[in-house]
């Protein structure tokens, strides 16, 4: 099932010059990047992205962190893209994340955990809408697509 999801590279990974290595993992897996944007989020965009966490005790720390520098939003399409990107990201708490995953290889902190990945198809649509207009997502064929899906 072809799905579209959001992977956001967080401010810690941008500062640590990990953008290229994270994008490489998405491409190597065979998923297709259909949107890419660097942005410094506004407070209200952070509240939208993390609406389900607004009442949690860690939210002020999370919000300050996400506002601390630019992020990269990546719209990604492919077979089971939502689940596949979640697996590539690894579990939320970086020190516990499996080696081989993005968080497992690059992270040591629960808040500064390198990336955010949408957790289901409908949620991905909601989160992508925060970063991209519909006409900013590019539909195209990759020449090797039939060898991958
Ligand atoms: P993310 O996958 O972007 O979703 C919510 C974010 O809140 C999470 O990654 C972490 O960066 C941050 N966070 C901080 N503390 C916690 C916590 N106790 N549980 C879950 N997420 C947390």
Coordinates of N, CA and C and ligand atoms in Angstrom, one line a residue:
X1 N 0.8 -1.2 0.0 CA 0.0 0.0 0.0 C 0.9 1.3 0.0
X2 N 0.7 2.1 -1.0 CA 1.5 3.3 -1.1 C 1.0 4.3 -0.1
X3 N 1.9 4.8 0.7 CA 1.5 5.8 1.7 C 2.5 7.0 1.6
X4 N 2.0 8.2 2.2 CA 2.9 9.3 2.3 C 3.0 9.7 3.8
X5 N 4.3 10.0 4.2 CA 4.5 10.3 5.6 C 5.4 11.5 5.7
X6 N 5.5 12.0 7.0 CA 6.4 13.1 7.3 C 7.6 12.6 8.2
X7 N 8.8 13.0 7.8 CA 9.9 12.8 8.6 C 10.5 14.2 8.9
X8 N 10.6 14.7 10.1 CA 11.2 16.0 10.4 C 12.5 15.8 11.1
X9 N 13.5 16.4 10.5 CA 14.9 16.4 11.1 C 14.9 17.6 12.1
X10 N 15.1 17.3 13.3 CA 15.0 18.3 14.4 C 16.2 19.2 14.5
X11 N 16.1 20.3 15.3 CA 17.2 21.2 15.4 C 18.6 20.7 15.8
X12 N 18.5 19.6 16.7 CA 19.8 19.1 17.1 C 20.6 18.4 15.9
X13 N 19.8 17.7 15.1 CA 20.5 17.0 13.9 C 20.9 18.0 12.9
X14 N 20.2 19.1 12.7 CA 20.6 20.2 11.8 C 21.9 20.7 12.3
X15 N 22.0 21.1 13.6 CA 23.2 21.7 14.1 C 24.4 20.7 14.1
X16 N 24.1 19.4 14.2 CA 25.2 18.4 14.2 C 25.5 17.9 12.8
X17 N 25.0 18.6 11.8 CA 25.3 18.3 10.4 C 25.0 16.9 10.0
X18 N 23.8 16.4 10.4 CA 23.4 15.1 10.1 C 22.3 15.0 9.0
X19 N 22.0 16.2 8.4 CA 20.9 16.2 7.4 C 21.2 15.2 6.3
X20 N 22.4 15.2 5.8 CA 22.7 14.4 4.6 C 22.6 12.9 4.9
X21 N 23.1 12.6 6.1 CA 23.1 11.1 6.5 C 21.7 10.6 6.7
X22 N 20.9 11.5 7.3 CA 19.5 11.0 7.5 C 18.7 10.9 6.2
X23 N 18.9 11.9 5.3 CA 18.2 11.8 4.0 C 18.7 10.6 3.2
X24 N 20.0 10.3 3.3 CA 20.6 9.1 2.6 C 19.9 7.8 3.0
X25 N 19.5 7.7 4.3 CA 18.9 6.4 4.8 C 17.5 6.3 4.1
X26 N 16.8 7.4 4.0 CA 15.5 7.4 3.3 C 15.6 6.9 1.9
X27 N 16.6 7.5 1.2 CA 16.8 7.2 -0.2 C 17.3 5.7 -0.4
X28 N 18.3 5.3 0.5 CA 18.8 4.0 0.4 C 17.7 2.9 0.6
X29 N 16.7 3.2 1.4 CA 15.7 2.2 1.7 C 14.8 2.0 0.5
X30 N 14.8 3.0 -0.4 CA 14.0 2.9 -1.6 C 12.7 3.7 -1.6
X31 N 12.6 4.5 -0.5 CA 11.4 5.4 -0.5 C 11.7 6.7 -1.3
X32 N 10.6 7.4 -1.7 CA 10.7 8.5 -2.6 C 10.5 9.8 -1.9
X33 N 11.4 10.7 -2.0 CA 11.2 12.1 -1.4 C 10.3 12.9 -2.4
X34 N 9.2 13.4 -1.9 CA 8.3 14.2 -2.8 C 8.1 15.6 -2.3
X35 N 8.8 15.9 -1.2 CA 8.8 17.3 -0.7 C 9.9 17.5 0.3
X36 N 10.5 18.7 0.3 CA 11.7 18.9 1.2 C 11.7 20.4 1.5
X37 N 11.8 20.7 2.8 CA 11.7 22.2 3.2 C 12.5 22.4 4.5
X38 N 13.3 23.4 4.5 CA 13.9 23.9 5.7 C 13.1 25.1 6.2
X39 N 12.8 25.0 7.5 CA 12.0 26.1 8.1 C 12.3 26.2 9.6
X40 N 12.2 27.5 10.0 CA 12.2 27.7 11.5 C 10.7 27.8 11.9
X41 N 10.2 26.8 12.7 CA 8.8 26.8 13.0 C 8.4 27.9 13.9
X42 N 7.1 28.3 13.8 CA 6.6 29.3 14.7 C 6.0 28.6 15.9
X43 N 5.7 29.3 17.0 CA 5.1 28.7 18.2 C 3.8 28.0 17.8
X44 N 3.0 28.6 17.0 CA 1.7 28.0 16.7 C 1.8 26.8 15.8
X45 N 2.9 26.7 15.0 CA 3.1 25.5 14.2 C 3.5 24.4 15.1
X46 N 4.4 24.7 16.1 CA 4.8 23.6 17.1 C 3.6 23.1 17.9
X47 N 2.7 24.0 18.3 CA 1.5 23.6 19.0 C 0.6 22.7 18.1
X48 N 0.6 23.0 16.8 CA -0.2 22.1 15.9 C 0.4 20.8 15.7
X49 N 1.7 20.8 15.5 CA 2.5 19.5 15.3 C 2.4 18.6 16.5
X50 N 2.5 19.2 17.7 CA 2.5 18.4 18.9 C 1.2 18.6 19.7
X51 N 0.1 18.8 19.1 CA -1.2 19.1 19.8 C -1.5 18.0 20.9
X52 N -1.2 16.8 20.5 CA -1.5 15.7 21.5 C -0.6 15.7 22.7
X53 N 0.5 16.5 22.7 CA 1.4 16.6 23.8 C 1.3 17.9 24.6
X54 N 0.4 18.8 24.2 CA 0.4 20.1 24.8 C 0.2 20.1 26.3
X55 N -0.5 19.1 26.8 CA -0.8 19.1 28.3 C 0.2 18.3 29.1
X56 N 1.2 17.7 28.4 CA 2.2 16.8 29.0 C 3.2 17.7 29.8
X57 N 3.8 17.1 30.8 CA 4.8 17.9 31.6 C 6.0 18.2 30.8
X58 N 6.4 17.4 29.8 CA 7.6 17.7 29.0 C 7.4 18.7 27.9
X59 N 6.1 19.1 27.7 CA 5.9 20.0 26.5 C 6.7 21.3 26.5
X60 N 6.8 22.0 27.6 CA 7.6 23.3 27.5 C 9.0 23.0 27.1
X61 N 9.6 22.0 27.6 CA 11.0 21.7 27.2 C 11.0 21.3 25.7
X62 N 10.1 20.5 25.2 CA 10.0 20.1 23.8 C 9.8 21.3 22.9
X63 N 8.9 22.2 23.3 CA 8.6 23.4 22.5 C 9.8 24.3 22.4
X64 N 10.5 24.5 23.5 CA 11.7 25.4 23.5 C 12.8 24.7 22.5
X65 N 12.9 23.4 22.6 CA 13.9 22.7 21.8 C 13.5 22.9 20.3
X66 N 12.3 22.6 20.0 CA 11.9 22.6 18.5 C 12.0 24.0 18.0
X67 N 11.9 25.1 18.8 CA 12.0 26.5 18.4 C 13.4 27.0 18.3
X68 N 14.4 26.1 18.8 CA 15.7 26.6 19.0 C 16.6 26.7 17.7
X69 N 16.0 26.2 16.6 CA 16.8 26.3 15.3 C 15.9 25.8 14.2
X70 N 16.4 25.9 13.0 CA 15.7 25.4 11.9 C 15.5 23.8 11.9
X71 N 14.4 23.4 11.3 CA 14.2 21.9 11.1 C 14.1 21.7 9.6
X72 N 14.1 20.4 9.2 CA 13.9 20.0 7.8 C 12.7 19.1 7.8
X73 N 11.7 19.5 7.0 CA 10.5 18.6 6.8 C 10.7 17.9 5.5
X74 N 10.5 16.5 5.6 CA 10.6 15.7 4.4 C 9.3 14.9 4.2
X75 N 8.7 15.1 3.0 CA 7.5 14.3 2.7 C 8.0 13.1 1.9
X76 N 7.6 11.9 2.4 CA 8.2 10.7 1.8 C 7.0 9.8 1.4
X77 N 7.2 9.2 0.2 CA 6.2 8.3 -0.3 C 6.7 6.9 -0.6
X78 N 5.9 5.9 -0.4 CA 6.4 4.5 -0.8 C 5.5 3.5 -0.1
X79 N 5.8 2.2 -0.4 CA 5.1 1.1 0.2 C 5.2 1.2 1.7
X80 N 4.1 1.2 2.4 CA 4.0 1.2 3.9 C 5.0 2.3 4.5
X81 N 5.0 3.4 3.8 CA 6.0 4.5 4.2 C 5.9 4.9 5.7
X82 N 4.7 4.9 6.2 CA 4.5 5.4 7.6 C 5.3 4.5 8.6
X83 N 5.0 3.2 8.4 CA 5.6 2.2 9.3 C 7.1 2.1 9.1
X84 N 7.5 2.1 7.8 CA 8.9 1.9 7.4 C 9.7 3.1 8.0
X85 N 9.2 4.3 7.9 CA 10.0 5.4 8.4 C 10.0 5.4 9.9
X86 N 9.0 5.0 10.6 CA 9.0 4.8 12.0 C 10.1 3.8 12.5
X87 N 10.2 2.7 11.7 CA 11.2 1.7 12.0 C 12.6 2.3 11.8
X88 N 12.8 3.0 10.6 CA 14.1 3.6 10.4 C 14.5 4.6 11.5
X89 N 13.5 5.3 12.0 CA 13.7 6.3 13.1 C 14.2 5.6 14.4
X90 N 13.5 4.5 14.7 CA 13.8 3.8 16.0 C 12.9 4.4 17.1
X91 N 12.9 3.8 18.2 CA 12.0 4.2 19.3 C 12.4 5.6 19.8
X92 N 11.3 6.3 20.5 CA 11.5 7.7 20.9 C 12.7 8.0 21.7
X93 N 12.9 7.1 22.7 CA 14.0 7.4 23.7 C 15.3 6.9 23.1
X94 N 16.1 7.9 22.5 CA 17.3 7.5 21.8 C 18.3 6.5 22.4
X95 N 18.6 6.7 23.8 CA 19.5 5.7 24.3 C 19.0 4.3 24.3
X96 N 17.7 4.1 24.2 CA 17.1 2.7 24.1 C 17.0 2.2 22.7
X97 N 17.1 3.2 21.7 CA 16.8 2.8 20.3 C 17.9 1.8 19.8
X98 N 17.4 0.9 18.9 CA 18.3 -0.1 18.4 C 19.4 0.5 17.5
X99 N 20.6 0.0 17.6 CA 21.7 0.4 16.7 C 21.2 0.1 15.3
X100 N 21.5 0.9 14.3 CA 21.0 0.7 12.9 C 19.8 1.6 12.6
X101 N 19.2 2.1 13.7 CA 18.1 3.1 13.5 C 18.7 4.5 13.6
X102 N 18.0 5.5 13.1 CA 18.5 6.9 13.1 C 18.8 7.3 14.5
X103 N 17.8 7.1 15.4 CA 18.0 7.5 16.8 C 19.0 6.6 17.5
X104 N 19.0 5.4 17.2 CA 19.9 4.4 17.8 C 21.4 4.7 17.4
X105 N 21.6 5.3 16.2 CA 23.0 5.5 15.8 C 23.4 7.0 16.1
X106 N 22.5 7.9 16.2 CA 22.9 9.3 16.3 C 22.5 10.0 17.6
X107 N 21.6 9.4 18.4 CA 21.0 10.1 19.6 C 21.4 9.5 20.9
X108 N 21.3 10.4 21.9 CA 21.5 10.0 23.3 C 20.5 10.6 24.3
X109 N 19.5 11.3 23.7 CA 18.6 12.0 24.6 C 17.2 11.8 24.2
X110 N 16.3 11.9 25.2 CA 14.9 11.7 25.0 C 14.2 12.8 24.2
X111 N 14.6 14.1 24.6 CA 14.0 15.2 23.9 C 14.7 15.5 22.6
X112 N 16.0 15.6 22.7 CA 16.9 15.9 21.4 C 17.1 14.5 20.8
X113 N 16.0 14.0 20.1 CA 16.1 12.7 19.6 C 16.1 12.6 18.0
X114 N 16.7 13.7 17.5 CA 17.2 13.7 16.0 C 16.1 13.9 15.0
X115 N 15.0 13.1 15.1 CA 13.9 13.2 14.1 C 12.5 13.0 14.8
X116 N 11.5 13.4 14.0 CA 10.1 13.1 14.3 C 9.6 12.4 13.1
X117 N 8.8 11.3 13.4 CA 8.1 10.6 12.3 C 6.6 10.4 12.6
X118 N 5.8 10.7 11.6 CA 4.3 10.5 11.8 C 4.0 9.0 12.2
X119 N 3.0 8.8 13.0 CA 2.8 7.5 13.5 C 1.6 6.8 12.8
X120 N 0.8 7.5 12.0 CA -0.2 6.8 11.2 C -0.6 7.6 10.0
X121 N -1.3 7.0 9.0 CA -1.5 7.6 7.7 C -2.3 8.9 7.8
X122 N -3.4 8.9 8.6 CA -4.2 10.1 8.8 C -3.4 11.2 9.5
X123 N -2.6 10.8 10.5 CA -1.8 11.8 11.2 C -0.8 12.4 10.3
X124 N -0.2 11.5 9.4 CA 0.8 12.0 8.5 C 0.2 13.1 7.6
X125 N -1.0 12.9 7.2 CA -1.7 13.9 6.3 C -1.8 15.2 7.1
X126 N -2.2 15.1 8.3 CA -2.4 16.3 9.2 C -1.1 17.0 9.4
X127 N 0.0 16.3 9.7 CA 1.3 16.9 9.9 C 1.9 17.4 8.7
X128 N 1.8 16.7 7.5 CA 2.3 17.3 6.3 C 1.7 18.6 5.9
X129 N 0.4 18.7 6.2 CA -0.3 20.0 5.9 C 0.2 21.2 6.7
X130 N 0.9 20.9 7.8 CA 1.5 22.0 8.6 C 2.7 22.6 7.8
X131 N 3.4 21.7 7.0 CA 4.6 22.2 6.4 C 4.5 22.5 4.9
X132 N 3.6 21.8 4.2 CA 3.5 21.8 2.8 C 2.1 22.2 2.3
X133 N 2.0 23.0 1.3 CA 0.7 23.1 0.5 C 0.7 21.9 -0.4
X134 N -0.5 21.6 -0.9 CA -0.7 20.4 -1.7 C 0.2 20.5 -3.0
X135 N 0.3 21.7 -3.6 CA 1.1 21.9 -4.8 C 2.6 21.9 -4.6
X136 N 3.0 21.8 -3.3 CA 4.4 21.7 -3.0 C 4.9 20.3 -2.9
X137 N 4.0 19.3 -3.0 CA 4.4 17.9 -3.0 C 4.4 17.5 -4.5
X138 N 5.5 16.9 -4.9 CA 5.8 16.6 -6.3 C 5.5 15.2 -6.7
X139 N 4.5 14.9 -7.5 CA 4.3 13.5 -8.0 C 5.2 13.3 -9.2
X140 N 6.0 12.2 -9.1 CA 6.9 11.8 -10.2 C 7.3 10.4 -10.1
X141 N 7.8 9.8 -11.2 CA 8.2 8.4 -11.1 C 9.7 8.3 -11.0
X142 N 10.2 7.4 -10.2 CA 11.7 7.2 -10.1 C 12.0 6.1 -11.2
X143 N 13.1 6.2 -11.8 CA 13.3 5.2 -12.9 C 13.5 3.8 -12.4
X144 N 13.9 3.6 -11.1 CA 14.1 2.3 -10.5 C 12.8 1.8 -9.7
X145 N 11.7 2.5 -9.8 CA 10.6 2.2 -8.9 C 10.1 0.8 -9.0
X146 N 10.0 0.3 -10.2 CA 9.5 -1.1 -10.4 C 10.4 -2.1 -9.8
X147 N 11.6 -1.8 -9.6 CA 12.5 -2.8 -9.0 C 12.5 -2.7 -7.4
X148 N 11.8 -1.8 -6.9 CA 11.7 -1.6 -5.5 C 10.4 -2.0 -4.8
X149 N 9.3 -1.5 -5.4 CA 8.0 -1.8 -4.8 C 7.4 -3.1 -5.0
Ligands
LIG1 P1 8.7 12.9 18.9 O1 8.6 11.6 18.2 O2 8.9 14.1 18.1 O3 7.3 13.1 19.7 C1 7.2 13.9 20.8 C2 8.5 14.4 21.3 O4 8.5 14.8 22.7 C3 9.5 13.2 21.3 O5 9.8 12.8 20.0 C4 10.6 13.8 22.2 O6 11.4 14.6 21.4 C5 9.8 14.6 23.2 N1 9.7 14.0 24.5 C6 10.3 14.5 25.6 N2 10.0 13.8 26.7 C7 9.2 12.8 26.3 C8 8.5 11.8 27.0 N3 8.6 11.5 28.3 N4 7.8 10.9 26.2 C9 7.6 11.1 24.9 N5 8.2 12.1 24.2 C10 9.0 13.0 24.9

